[in-house]
Amino acid sequence: GGLLGLGLLVMVASMVSARAAARARRLSELRSTFVASVSHDLRTPTQAILLLAETLEQELVLTPESRSRYHTQIRREAQRLRRLVEDLLDGARIDRGGGARIERRLTPTEPFFDELVHAMEERASAAGAALRVTVDSCPEALYIDPDGVHRAVWNLFENALAHGRRGDDAASVQVSLACDDGVLRCTVADSGPGIPARHALSVFDPFERLTDRGRPGGIATDTGTGLGLSIVRAIAEGHGGAARVEPDPDGARFVVTFQAEDHQEDVA
């Protein structure tokens, strides 16, 4: 009996070690894939900024209206580049066991929502995707990290654009922004193959990629590195909120919440 028990312990230990080694190899591969993907993502806005700046420098843009459009595009590409850098920094902190860096301040609601919705509409139009955004009533100001919340919503939106389609159909994305009892709630849903229930938690893990080839009509290809969703969760938790996947027969549905009230001010 003792020998049998020892043999079982050795077998279990071997299985655990094998799984840990396989997990380590997979994470190493995912990190390599992530570095290659990030290199491409960083190169795109950098090249766009250089091209726009060189065009202005060579005085090839003649009218004030055209120059204004170029300046606006440079600003947007620079903001995109900044979001990528912030994602990298947050990803490094998460990989070390930390959380996202949060700098909350009182943020006027209307201009914040207007800028976010306008950016999503432009991005969806460029991608040929259908987008529907609903914004419910909210307080005049929210106590949030505006850049962090913008990045969290944007990451979910980009994820829906990339994977919210079936076959050759264009992606269809629905975004809802609402406030309730001091909580900002964002829902991003798409019409893609959806998230299998067994992956509802692991999809938020750093460097996690989702594959499900055994499910008919389900996810047939890798859905990226997964770092964006881990950042979404970290930003939400930094605001005292949460991120989760909700069941939806029509596709994937992500819900993220942010505490948007200054409770310290209330106590004072």
Short mmCIF file of C-alpha atoms in Angstrom, two decimals:
data_model
loop_
_atom_site.label_atom_id
_atom_site.label_comp_id
_atom_site.label_asym_id
_atom_site.label_seq_id
_atom_site.Cartn_x
_atom_site.Cartn_y
_atom_site.Cartn_z
CA GLY A 1 0.00 0.00 0.00
CA GLY A 2 2.83 2.35 0.83
CA LEU A 3 4.53 1.64 -2.48
CA LEU A 4 1.26 2.15 -4.33
CA GLY A 5 0.70 5.48 -2.59
CA LEU A 6 4.25 6.57 -3.36
CA GLY A 7 3.79 5.59 -6.99
CA LEU A 8 0.59 7.65 -7.21
CA LEU A 9 2.33 10.67 -5.67
CA VAL A 10 5.18 10.38 -8.16
CA MET A 11 2.67 10.11 -11.03
CA VAL A 12 0.74 13.17 -9.86
CA ALA A 13 3.95 15.16 -9.39
CA SER A 14 5.10 14.21 -12.87
CA MET A 15 1.79 15.32 -14.39
CA VAL A 16 1.90 18.66 -12.55
CA SER A 17 5.51 19.23 -13.62
CA ALA A 18 4.67 18.38 -17.22
CA ARG A 19 1.74 20.78 -17.24
CA ALA A 20 3.85 23.54 -15.67
CA ALA A 21 6.58 23.03 -18.27
CA ALA A 22 4.03 23.09 -21.09
CA ARG A 23 2.50 26.28 -19.65
CA ALA A 24 5.96 27.89 -19.44
CA ARG A 25 6.74 26.98 -23.05
CA ARG A 26 3.37 28.33 -24.19
CA LEU A 27 3.87 31.61 -22.33
CA SER A 28 7.32 31.96 -23.90
CA GLU A 29 5.82 31.45 -27.36
CA LEU A 30 3.02 33.93 -26.62
CA ARG A 31 5.50 36.55 -25.44
CA SER A 32 7.49 36.15 -28.66
CA THR A 33 4.31 36.50 -30.72
CA PHE A 34 3.32 39.52 -28.64
CA VAL A 35 6.65 41.28 -29.25
CA ALA A 36 6.29 40.76 -33.01
CA SER A 37 2.70 42.03 -32.94
CA VAL A 38 3.56 45.08 -30.85
CA SER A 39 6.46 45.95 -33.15
CA HIS A 40 4.00 46.11 -36.04
CA ASP A 41 1.43 48.08 -34.03
CA LEU A 42 4.02 50.66 -32.98
CA ARG A 43 5.39 51.01 -36.48
CA THR A 44 2.01 51.89 -38.03
CA PRO A 45 1.24 55.16 -36.15
CA THR A 46 4.91 56.14 -36.20
CA GLN A 47 5.05 55.90 -39.99
CA ALA A 48 1.75 57.77 -40.31
CA ILE A 49 3.01 60.63 -38.12
CA LEU A 50 6.26 60.87 -40.10
CA LEU A 51 4.42 60.89 -43.43
CA LEU A 52 1.95 63.56 -42.32
CA ALA A 53 4.68 65.72 -40.80
CA GLU A 54 6.89 65.47 -43.91
CA THR A 55 3.97 66.45 -46.13
CA LEU A 56 3.35 69.55 -44.03
CA GLU A 57 7.08 70.33 -43.88
CA GLN A 58 7.35 70.25 -47.69
CA GLU A 59 4.39 72.66 -47.90
CA LEU A 60 2.40 70.28 -50.08
CA VAL A 61 -0.79 71.10 -48.17
CA LEU A 62 -1.98 74.45 -49.43
CA THR A 63 -5.24 75.39 -47.70
CA PRO A 64 -5.68 76.16 -43.99
CA GLU A 65 -8.55 73.63 -43.83
CA SER A 66 -6.34 70.85 -45.20
CA ARG A 67 -3.50 71.73 -42.83
CA SER A 68 -5.96 71.61 -39.94
CA ARG A 69 -7.05 68.12 -40.99
CA TYR A 70 -3.41 67.02 -41.14
CA HIS A 71 -2.74 68.41 -37.67
CA THR A 72 -5.82 66.62 -36.34
CA GLN A 73 -4.66 63.35 -37.88
CA ILE A 74 -1.19 63.76 -36.38
CA ARG A 75 -2.74 64.33 -32.96
CA ARG A 76 -4.91 61.22 -33.29
CA GLU A 77 -2.00 59.04 -34.40
CA ALA A 78 0.09 60.39 -31.52
CA GLN A 79 -2.73 59.53 -29.10
CA ARG A 80 -2.90 56.05 -30.61
CA LEU A 81 0.85 55.67 -30.13
CA ARG A 82 0.56 56.86 -26.53
CA ARG A 83 -2.18 54.30 -25.83
CA LEU A 84 0.04 51.54 -27.21
CA VAL A 85 2.93 52.63 -24.99
CA GLU A 86 0.66 52.79 -21.95
CA ASP A 87 -0.61 49.29 -22.76
CA LEU A 88 2.99 48.06 -22.88
CA LEU A 89 3.80 49.65 -19.53
CA ASP A 90 0.64 48.29 -17.93
CA GLY A 91 1.32 44.87 -19.45
CA ALA A 92 4.79 44.83 -17.90
CA ARG A 93 3.34 45.77 -14.50
CA ILE A 94 0.68 43.07 -14.76
CA ASP A 95 3.29 40.48 -15.78
CA ARG A 96 5.22 41.36 -12.59
CA GLY A 97 2.11 40.84 -10.50
CA GLY A 98 1.09 44.49 -10.22
CA GLY A 99 -1.85 46.43 -11.61
CA ALA A 100 -2.52 49.23 -14.04
CA ARG A 101 -1.39 52.75 -13.17
CA ILE A 102 -4.50 54.80 -12.38
CA GLU A 103 -4.62 58.61 -12.10
CA ARG A 104 -8.22 59.57 -11.35
CA ARG A 105 -9.55 63.08 -11.63
CA LEU A 106 -12.89 64.81 -12.11
CA THR A 107 -13.60 64.47 -15.85
CA PRO A 108 -16.39 66.32 -17.73
CA THR A 109 -18.65 63.58 -19.06
CA GLU A 110 -19.97 65.02 -22.32
CA PRO A 111 -16.64 65.87 -24.03
CA PHE A 112 -15.14 62.58 -22.81
CA PHE A 113 -17.98 60.53 -24.32
CA ASP A 114 -18.05 62.67 -27.49
CA GLU A 115 -14.36 62.09 -28.17
CA LEU A 116 -14.61 58.36 -27.46
CA VAL A 117 -17.69 57.82 -29.62
CA HIS A 118 -16.28 59.91 -32.48
CA ALA A 119 -13.04 57.90 -32.45
CA MET A 120 -14.97 54.61 -32.51
CA GLU A 121 -17.17 55.79 -35.37
CA GLU A 122 -14.15 56.77 -37.45
CA ARG A 123 -12.39 53.48 -36.71
CA ALA A 124 -15.48 51.40 -37.52
CA SER A 125 -16.01 53.28 -40.78
CA ALA A 126 -12.40 52.67 -41.81
CA ALA A 127 -12.78 48.96 -40.99
CA GLY A 128 -16.08 48.66 -42.88
CA ALA A 129 -17.88 47.54 -39.70
CA ALA A 130 -21.37 48.29 -38.48
CA LEU A 131 -21.39 50.18 -35.18
CA ARG A 132 -24.22 51.17 -32.87
CA VAL A 133 -23.46 53.25 -29.78
CA THR A 134 -25.95 54.14 -27.06
CA VAL A 135 -25.15 56.61 -24.26
CA ASP A 136 -27.52 56.85 -21.31
CA SER A 137 -27.72 59.77 -18.92
CA CYS A 138 -24.73 60.26 -16.62
CA PRO A 139 -23.60 62.95 -14.15
CA GLU A 140 -21.95 66.04 -15.59
CA ALA A 141 -18.56 64.80 -14.38
CA LEU A 142 -17.02 61.41 -13.59
CA TYR A 143 -14.19 60.73 -11.12
CA ILE A 144 -12.09 58.45 -13.34
CA ASP A 145 -8.76 58.11 -15.06
CA PRO A 146 -9.98 59.32 -18.47
CA ASP A 147 -7.06 57.87 -20.41
CA GLY A 148 -7.34 54.53 -18.61
CA VAL A 149 -11.09 54.22 -19.16
CA HIS A 150 -10.65 55.27 -22.79
CA ARG A 151 -8.02 52.56 -23.30
CA ALA A 152 -10.14 49.91 -21.59
CA VAL A 153 -13.20 50.65 -23.74
CA TRP A 154 -11.04 51.01 -26.84
CA ASN A 155 -9.38 47.62 -26.26
CA LEU A 156 -12.78 45.93 -26.01
CA PHE A 157 -13.94 47.80 -29.12
CA GLU A 158 -10.85 46.80 -31.13
CA ASN A 159 -11.27 43.22 -29.95
CA ALA A 160 -14.88 43.23 -31.19
CA LEU A 161 -13.83 44.70 -34.55
CA ALA A 162 -11.20 41.99 -35.00
CA HIS A 163 -13.34 39.03 -33.97
CA GLY A 164 -16.95 40.20 -34.24
CA ARG A 165 -17.68 38.65 -37.60
CA ARG A 166 -18.81 35.34 -39.02
CA GLY A 167 -17.38 34.18 -42.32
CA ASP A 168 -17.11 37.00 -44.85
CA ASP A 169 -19.71 39.21 -43.17
CA ALA A 170 -18.61 42.60 -41.88
CA ALA A 171 -18.17 42.94 -38.14
CA SER A 172 -21.15 44.25 -36.22
CA VAL A 173 -20.45 45.93 -32.87
CA GLN A 174 -22.77 47.39 -30.23
CA VAL A 175 -21.40 49.66 -27.49
CA SER A 176 -23.43 50.85 -24.51
CA LEU A 177 -22.32 53.45 -21.95
CA ALA A 178 -24.43 54.07 -18.86
CA CYS A 179 -24.16 55.23 -15.25
CA ASP A 180 -25.97 53.84 -12.22
CA ASP A 181 -25.37 54.68 -8.55
CA GLY A 182 -21.95 56.17 -9.22
CA VAL A 183 -20.81 53.30 -11.45
CA LEU A 184 -19.92 53.74 -15.10
CA ARG A 185 -20.89 50.59 -17.00
CA CYS A 186 -19.68 49.82 -20.53
CA THR A 187 -20.98 46.90 -22.57
CA VAL A 188 -19.34 45.87 -25.84
CA ALA A 189 -21.07 43.15 -27.85
CA ASP A 190 -20.39 41.71 -31.29
CA SER A 191 -21.90 39.21 -33.73
CA GLY A 192 -18.88 36.89 -33.89
CA PRO A 193 -18.50 33.28 -32.75
CA GLY A 194 -18.56 34.26 -29.09
CA ILE A 195 -16.57 33.16 -26.05
CA PRO A 196 -16.95 29.52 -24.91
CA ALA A 197 -18.17 29.38 -21.31
CA ARG A 198 -15.09 27.49 -20.13
CA HIS A 199 -12.89 30.39 -21.29
CA ALA A 200 -14.95 33.17 -19.66
CA LEU A 201 -12.33 33.68 -16.92
CA SER A 202 -9.07 32.65 -18.61
CA VAL A 203 -9.65 35.04 -21.51
CA PHE A 204 -8.58 37.89 -19.19
CA ASP A 205 -5.25 36.24 -18.29
CA PRO A 206 -2.08 37.98 -19.56
CA PHE A 207 -0.80 36.67 -22.90
CA GLU A 208 -3.76 34.32 -23.19
CA ARG A 209 -4.88 33.39 -26.69
CA LEU A 210 -8.21 31.71 -27.23
CA THR A 211 -8.64 28.77 -29.55
CA ASP A 212 -11.59 26.42 -29.81
CA ARG A 213 -11.35 24.27 -32.89
CA GLY A 214 -13.60 21.54 -31.56
CA ARG A 215 -16.74 23.64 -31.49
CA PRO A 216 -18.70 23.73 -34.80
CA GLY A 217 -19.05 27.30 -35.99
CA GLY A 218 -16.95 28.49 -33.07
CA ILE A 219 -13.60 30.21 -32.86
CA ALA A 220 -11.32 28.72 -35.49
CA THR A 221 -8.28 30.89 -35.16
CA ASP A 222 -6.21 32.47 -32.40
CA THR A 223 -7.74 35.67 -31.06
CA GLY A 224 -4.50 37.59 -30.52
CA THR A 225 -2.19 37.72 -27.56
CA GLY A 226 -4.88 38.50 -24.97
CA LEU A 227 -2.88 41.29 -23.32
CA GLY A 228 -5.56 43.85 -24.16
CA LEU A 229 -8.19 42.05 -22.09
CA SER A 230 -5.87 41.66 -19.12
CA ILE A 231 -5.30 45.43 -19.25
CA VAL A 232 -9.06 46.01 -19.41
CA ARG A 233 -9.49 43.97 -16.22
CA ALA A 234 -6.57 45.71 -14.48
CA ILE A 235 -7.92 49.21 -15.31
CA ALA A 236 -11.42 48.23 -14.15
CA GLU A 237 -10.09 46.80 -10.87
CA GLY A 238 -7.97 49.92 -10.40
CA HIS A 239 -11.25 51.86 -10.44
CA GLY A 240 -12.88 49.49 -7.95
CA GLY A 241 -14.81 47.81 -10.76
CA ALA A 242 -14.63 44.54 -12.66
CA ALA A 243 -14.57 43.03 -16.14
CA ARG A 244 -16.47 39.94 -17.17
CA VAL A 245 -17.92 37.98 -20.07
CA GLU A 246 -21.71 37.62 -20.15
CA PRO A 247 -23.52 34.79 -21.96
CA ASP A 248 -24.87 35.85 -25.33
CA PRO A 249 -26.18 33.48 -28.02
CA ASP A 250 -25.47 36.04 -30.76
CA GLY A 251 -21.73 36.59 -30.12
CA ALA A 252 -19.32 37.86 -27.49
CA ARG A 253 -20.48 40.28 -24.80
CA PHE A 254 -18.01 42.00 -22.47
CA VAL A 255 -19.10 44.16 -19.53
CA VAL A 256 -16.69 46.41 -17.65
CA THR A 257 -17.53 48.66 -14.71
CA PHE A 258 -15.74 51.60 -13.10
CA GLN A 259 -16.47 53.33 -9.81
CA ALA A 260 -16.94 56.92 -10.99
CA GLU A 261 -17.62 58.81 -7.76
CA ASP A 262 -15.12 60.52 -5.47
CA HIS A 263 -16.02 58.81 -2.18
CA GLN A 264 -13.27 60.62 -0.30
CA GLU A 265 -14.98 63.91 -1.13
CA ASP A 266 -18.30 62.47 0.06
CA VAL A 267 -16.77 61.49 3.40
CA ALA A 268 -15.25 64.96 3.80
#
